[in-house]
CSV table of C-alpha atoms and ligand atoms in Angstrom, one decimal:
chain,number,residue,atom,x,y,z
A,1,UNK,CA,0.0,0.0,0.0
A,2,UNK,CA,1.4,3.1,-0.9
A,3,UNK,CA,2.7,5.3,2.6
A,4,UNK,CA,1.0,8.6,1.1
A,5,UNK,CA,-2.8,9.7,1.5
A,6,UNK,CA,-2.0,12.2,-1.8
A,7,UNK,CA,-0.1,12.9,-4.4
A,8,UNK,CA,0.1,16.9,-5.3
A,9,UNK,CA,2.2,18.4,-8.4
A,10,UNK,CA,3.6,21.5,-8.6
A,11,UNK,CA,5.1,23.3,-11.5
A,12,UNK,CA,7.9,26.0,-10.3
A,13,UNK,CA,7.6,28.5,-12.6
A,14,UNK,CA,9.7,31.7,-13.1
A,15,UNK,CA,12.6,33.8,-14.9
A,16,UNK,CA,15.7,32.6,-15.4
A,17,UNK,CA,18.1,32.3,-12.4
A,18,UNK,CA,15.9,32.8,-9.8
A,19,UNK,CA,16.6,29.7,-8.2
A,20,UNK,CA,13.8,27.6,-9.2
A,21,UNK,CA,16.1,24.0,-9.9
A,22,UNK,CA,18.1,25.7,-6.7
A,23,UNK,CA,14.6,25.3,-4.8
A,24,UNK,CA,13.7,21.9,-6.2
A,25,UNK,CA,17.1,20.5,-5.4
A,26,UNK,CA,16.9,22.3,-1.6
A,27,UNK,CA,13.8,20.6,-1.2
A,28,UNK,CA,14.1,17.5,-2.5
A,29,UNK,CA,17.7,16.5,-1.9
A,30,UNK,CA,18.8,19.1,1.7
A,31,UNK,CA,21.9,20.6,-0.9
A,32,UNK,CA,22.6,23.8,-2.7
A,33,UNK,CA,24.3,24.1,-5.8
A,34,UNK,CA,26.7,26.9,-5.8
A,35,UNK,CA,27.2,27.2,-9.3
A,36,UNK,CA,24.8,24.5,-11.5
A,37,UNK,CA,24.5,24.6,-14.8
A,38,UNK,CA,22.0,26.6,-16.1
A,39,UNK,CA,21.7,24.3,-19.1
A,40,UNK,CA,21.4,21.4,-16.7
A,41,UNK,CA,18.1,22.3,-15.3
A,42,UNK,CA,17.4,19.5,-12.9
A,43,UNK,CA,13.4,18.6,-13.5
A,44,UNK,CA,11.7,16.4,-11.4
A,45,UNK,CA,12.0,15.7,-8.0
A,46,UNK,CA,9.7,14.5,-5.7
A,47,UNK,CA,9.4,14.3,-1.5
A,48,UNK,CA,7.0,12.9,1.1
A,49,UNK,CA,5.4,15.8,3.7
A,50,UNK,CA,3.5,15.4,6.4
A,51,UNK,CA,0.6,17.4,7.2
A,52,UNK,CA,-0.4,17.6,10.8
A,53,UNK,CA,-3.3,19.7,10.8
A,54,UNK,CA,-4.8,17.4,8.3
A,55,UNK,CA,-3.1,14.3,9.6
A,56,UNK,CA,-2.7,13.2,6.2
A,57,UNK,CA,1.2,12.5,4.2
A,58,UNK,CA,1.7,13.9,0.9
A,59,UNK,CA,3.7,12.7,-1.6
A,60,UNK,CA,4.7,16.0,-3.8
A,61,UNK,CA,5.9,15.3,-7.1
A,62,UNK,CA,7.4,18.5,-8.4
A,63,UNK,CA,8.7,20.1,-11.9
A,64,UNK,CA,10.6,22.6,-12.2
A,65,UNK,CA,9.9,24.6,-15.8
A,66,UNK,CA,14.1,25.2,-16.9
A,67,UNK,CA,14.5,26.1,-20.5
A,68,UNK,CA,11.2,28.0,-21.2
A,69,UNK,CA,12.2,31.1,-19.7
A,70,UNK,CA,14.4,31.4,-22.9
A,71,UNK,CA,11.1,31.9,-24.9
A,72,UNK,CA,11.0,35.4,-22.7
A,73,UNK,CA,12.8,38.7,-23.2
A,74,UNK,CA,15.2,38.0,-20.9
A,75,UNK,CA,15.4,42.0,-20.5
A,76,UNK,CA,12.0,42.3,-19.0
A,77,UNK,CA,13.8,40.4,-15.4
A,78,UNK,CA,15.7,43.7,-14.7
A,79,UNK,CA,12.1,45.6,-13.8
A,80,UNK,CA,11.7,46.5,-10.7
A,81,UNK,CA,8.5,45.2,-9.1
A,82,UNK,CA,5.9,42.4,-10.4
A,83,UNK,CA,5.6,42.4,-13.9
A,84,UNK,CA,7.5,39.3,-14.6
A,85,UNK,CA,5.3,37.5,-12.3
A,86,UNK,CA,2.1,39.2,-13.6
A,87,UNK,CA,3.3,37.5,-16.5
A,88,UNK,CA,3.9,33.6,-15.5
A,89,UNK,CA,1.1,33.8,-13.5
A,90,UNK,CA,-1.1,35.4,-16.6
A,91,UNK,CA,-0.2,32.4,-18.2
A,92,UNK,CA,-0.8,29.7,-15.4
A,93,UNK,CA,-4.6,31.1,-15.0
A,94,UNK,CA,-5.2,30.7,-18.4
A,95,UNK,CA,-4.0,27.3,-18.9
A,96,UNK,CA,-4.9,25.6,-15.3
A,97,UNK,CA,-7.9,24.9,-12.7
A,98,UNK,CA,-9.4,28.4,-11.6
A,99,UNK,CA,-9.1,26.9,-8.4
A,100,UNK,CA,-5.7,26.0,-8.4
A,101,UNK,CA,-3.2,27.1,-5.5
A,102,UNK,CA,-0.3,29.4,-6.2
A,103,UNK,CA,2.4,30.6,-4.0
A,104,UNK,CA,4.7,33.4,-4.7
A,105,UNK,CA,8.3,32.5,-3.8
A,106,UNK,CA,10.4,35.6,-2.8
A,107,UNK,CA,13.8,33.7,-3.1
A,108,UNK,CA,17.1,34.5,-2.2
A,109,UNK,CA,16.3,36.6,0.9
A,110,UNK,CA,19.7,35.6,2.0
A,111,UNK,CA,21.0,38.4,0.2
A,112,UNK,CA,19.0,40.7,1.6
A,113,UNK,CA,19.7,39.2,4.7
A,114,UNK,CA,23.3,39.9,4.6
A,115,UNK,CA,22.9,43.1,3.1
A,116,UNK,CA,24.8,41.9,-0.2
A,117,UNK,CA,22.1,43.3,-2.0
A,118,UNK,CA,19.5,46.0,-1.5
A,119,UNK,CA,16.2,44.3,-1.1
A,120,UNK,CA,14.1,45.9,-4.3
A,121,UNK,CA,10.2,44.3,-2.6
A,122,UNK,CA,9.3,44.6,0.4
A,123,UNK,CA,8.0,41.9,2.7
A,124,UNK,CA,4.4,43.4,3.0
A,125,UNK,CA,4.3,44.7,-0.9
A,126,UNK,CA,5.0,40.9,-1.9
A,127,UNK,CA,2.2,40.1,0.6
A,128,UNK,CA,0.2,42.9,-0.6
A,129,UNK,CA,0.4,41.9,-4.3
A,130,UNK,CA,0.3,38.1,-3.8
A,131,UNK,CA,-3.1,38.0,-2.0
A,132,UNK,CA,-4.5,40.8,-4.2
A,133,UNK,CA,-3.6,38.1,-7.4
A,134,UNK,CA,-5.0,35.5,-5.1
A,135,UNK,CA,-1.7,33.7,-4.2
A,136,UNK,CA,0.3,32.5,-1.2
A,137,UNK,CA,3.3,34.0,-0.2
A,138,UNK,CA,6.9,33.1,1.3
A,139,UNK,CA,10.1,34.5,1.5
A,140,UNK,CA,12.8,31.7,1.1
A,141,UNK,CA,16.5,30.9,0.4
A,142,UNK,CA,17.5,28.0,-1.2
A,143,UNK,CA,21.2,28.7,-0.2
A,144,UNK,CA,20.5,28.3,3.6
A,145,UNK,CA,17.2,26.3,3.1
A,146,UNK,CA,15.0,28.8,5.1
A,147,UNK,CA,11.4,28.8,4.1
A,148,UNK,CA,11.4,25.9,1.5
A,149,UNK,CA,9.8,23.4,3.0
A,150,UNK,CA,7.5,26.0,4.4
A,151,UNK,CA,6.6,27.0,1.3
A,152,UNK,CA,5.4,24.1,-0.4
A,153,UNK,CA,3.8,22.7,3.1
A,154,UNK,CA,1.8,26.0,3.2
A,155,UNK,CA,0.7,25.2,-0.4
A,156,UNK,CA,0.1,21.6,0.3
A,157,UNK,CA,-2.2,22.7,3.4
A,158,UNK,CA,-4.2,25.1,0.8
A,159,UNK,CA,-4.6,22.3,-1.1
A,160,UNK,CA,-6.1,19.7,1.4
A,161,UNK,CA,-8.0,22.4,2.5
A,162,UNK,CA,-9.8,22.7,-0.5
A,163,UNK,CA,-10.1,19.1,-0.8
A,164,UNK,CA,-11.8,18.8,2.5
A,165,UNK,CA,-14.1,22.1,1.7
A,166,UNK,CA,-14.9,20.0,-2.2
A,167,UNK,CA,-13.8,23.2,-3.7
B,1,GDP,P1,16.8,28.8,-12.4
B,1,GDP,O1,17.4,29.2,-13.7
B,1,GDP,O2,15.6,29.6,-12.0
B,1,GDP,O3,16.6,27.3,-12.2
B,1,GDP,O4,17.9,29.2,-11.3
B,1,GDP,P2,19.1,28.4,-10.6
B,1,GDP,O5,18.6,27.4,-9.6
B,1,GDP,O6,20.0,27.8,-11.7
B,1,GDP,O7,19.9,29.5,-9.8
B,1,GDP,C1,20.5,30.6,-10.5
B,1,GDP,C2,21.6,31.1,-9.7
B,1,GDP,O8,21.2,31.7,-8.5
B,1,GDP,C3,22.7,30.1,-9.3
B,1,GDP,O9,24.0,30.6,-9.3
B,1,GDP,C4,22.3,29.7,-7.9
B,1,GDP,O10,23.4,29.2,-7.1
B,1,GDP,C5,21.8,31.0,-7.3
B,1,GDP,N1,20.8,30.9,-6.3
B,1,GDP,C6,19.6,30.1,-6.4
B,1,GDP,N2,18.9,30.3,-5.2
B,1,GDP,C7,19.6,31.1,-4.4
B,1,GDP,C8,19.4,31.6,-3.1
B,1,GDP,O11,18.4,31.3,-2.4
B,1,GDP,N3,20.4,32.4,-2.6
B,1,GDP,C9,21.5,32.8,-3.3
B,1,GDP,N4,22.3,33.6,-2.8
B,1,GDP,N5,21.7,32.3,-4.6
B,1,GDP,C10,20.8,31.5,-5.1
């Protein structure tokens, strides 16, 4: 019998070099790859959660979108603000499940942390923005691990949630 009560997919979706094989591997396999190839986009991984609330363990099965970013201007990541993400997330409401969770990963805090960089969004205006687009929203680093697993247990909860509520 399989040792999961669900199986959830996520796609990780994004610009290039934001860290999205960074997160996958973080979550999946506890290690950070200081410099991976960007052509070797890792693109599967998958991990068991528990959720306590629910009591239930979910098996996530996630894929992580490397390569398609090249079909975007790759000048449009230097804007300031959230029009990248207005468009990938344009694109995942017209393709999926109105109903379908998103969560907005602020990655690489850890350079905000440590002041090597000057943060350019602000905790509350990614808040702001992510529950006005009807998203969740976490601040994580895939260098130091903080906040991955959060965010895709946050999502997971969301999701069994909805299952429980038949939404
Ligand atoms: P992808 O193209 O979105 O899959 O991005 P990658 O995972 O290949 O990461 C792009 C670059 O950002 C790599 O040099 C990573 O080591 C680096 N990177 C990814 N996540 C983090 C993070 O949380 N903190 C820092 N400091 N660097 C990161």
């Amino acid at each position: 019998m399989a040792n999961w009560d669900f199986v959830l997919k996520f796609i990780i979706c994004g610009d290039a070099a934001v860290g999205k094989s960074s997160l996958l591997v973080r979550l999946t396999d506890q290690r950070f790859l200081v410099n991976p190839d960007p052509t070797l986009g890792v693109e599967f991984g998958s991990k068991l959660i528990y959720i306590p609330e629910e009591d239930k363990t979910v098996k996530l099965q996630c894929w992580d979108t490397a390569g398609t970013e090249s079909f975007r201007s790759i000048t449009r990541s230097y804007y300031r603000g959230f029009n990248n993400v207005r468009t990938w997330l344009g694109d995942v409401r017209e393709h999926a499940d109105p109903n379908l969770t998103c969560i907005l990963v602020g990655n690489k805090v850890d350079l905000c942390e440590s002041g090597t960089i000057k943060r350019e969004v602000m905790t509350e205006e990614g808040e702001a923005w992510a529950k006005e687009n009807n998203m969740l929203f976490v601040e994580a680093s895939a260098k130091s691990g903080q906040n991955v697993e959060l965010a895709f247990f946050t999502a997971s909860r969301d999701i069994l949630d909805k299952v429980k509520r038949g939404v």
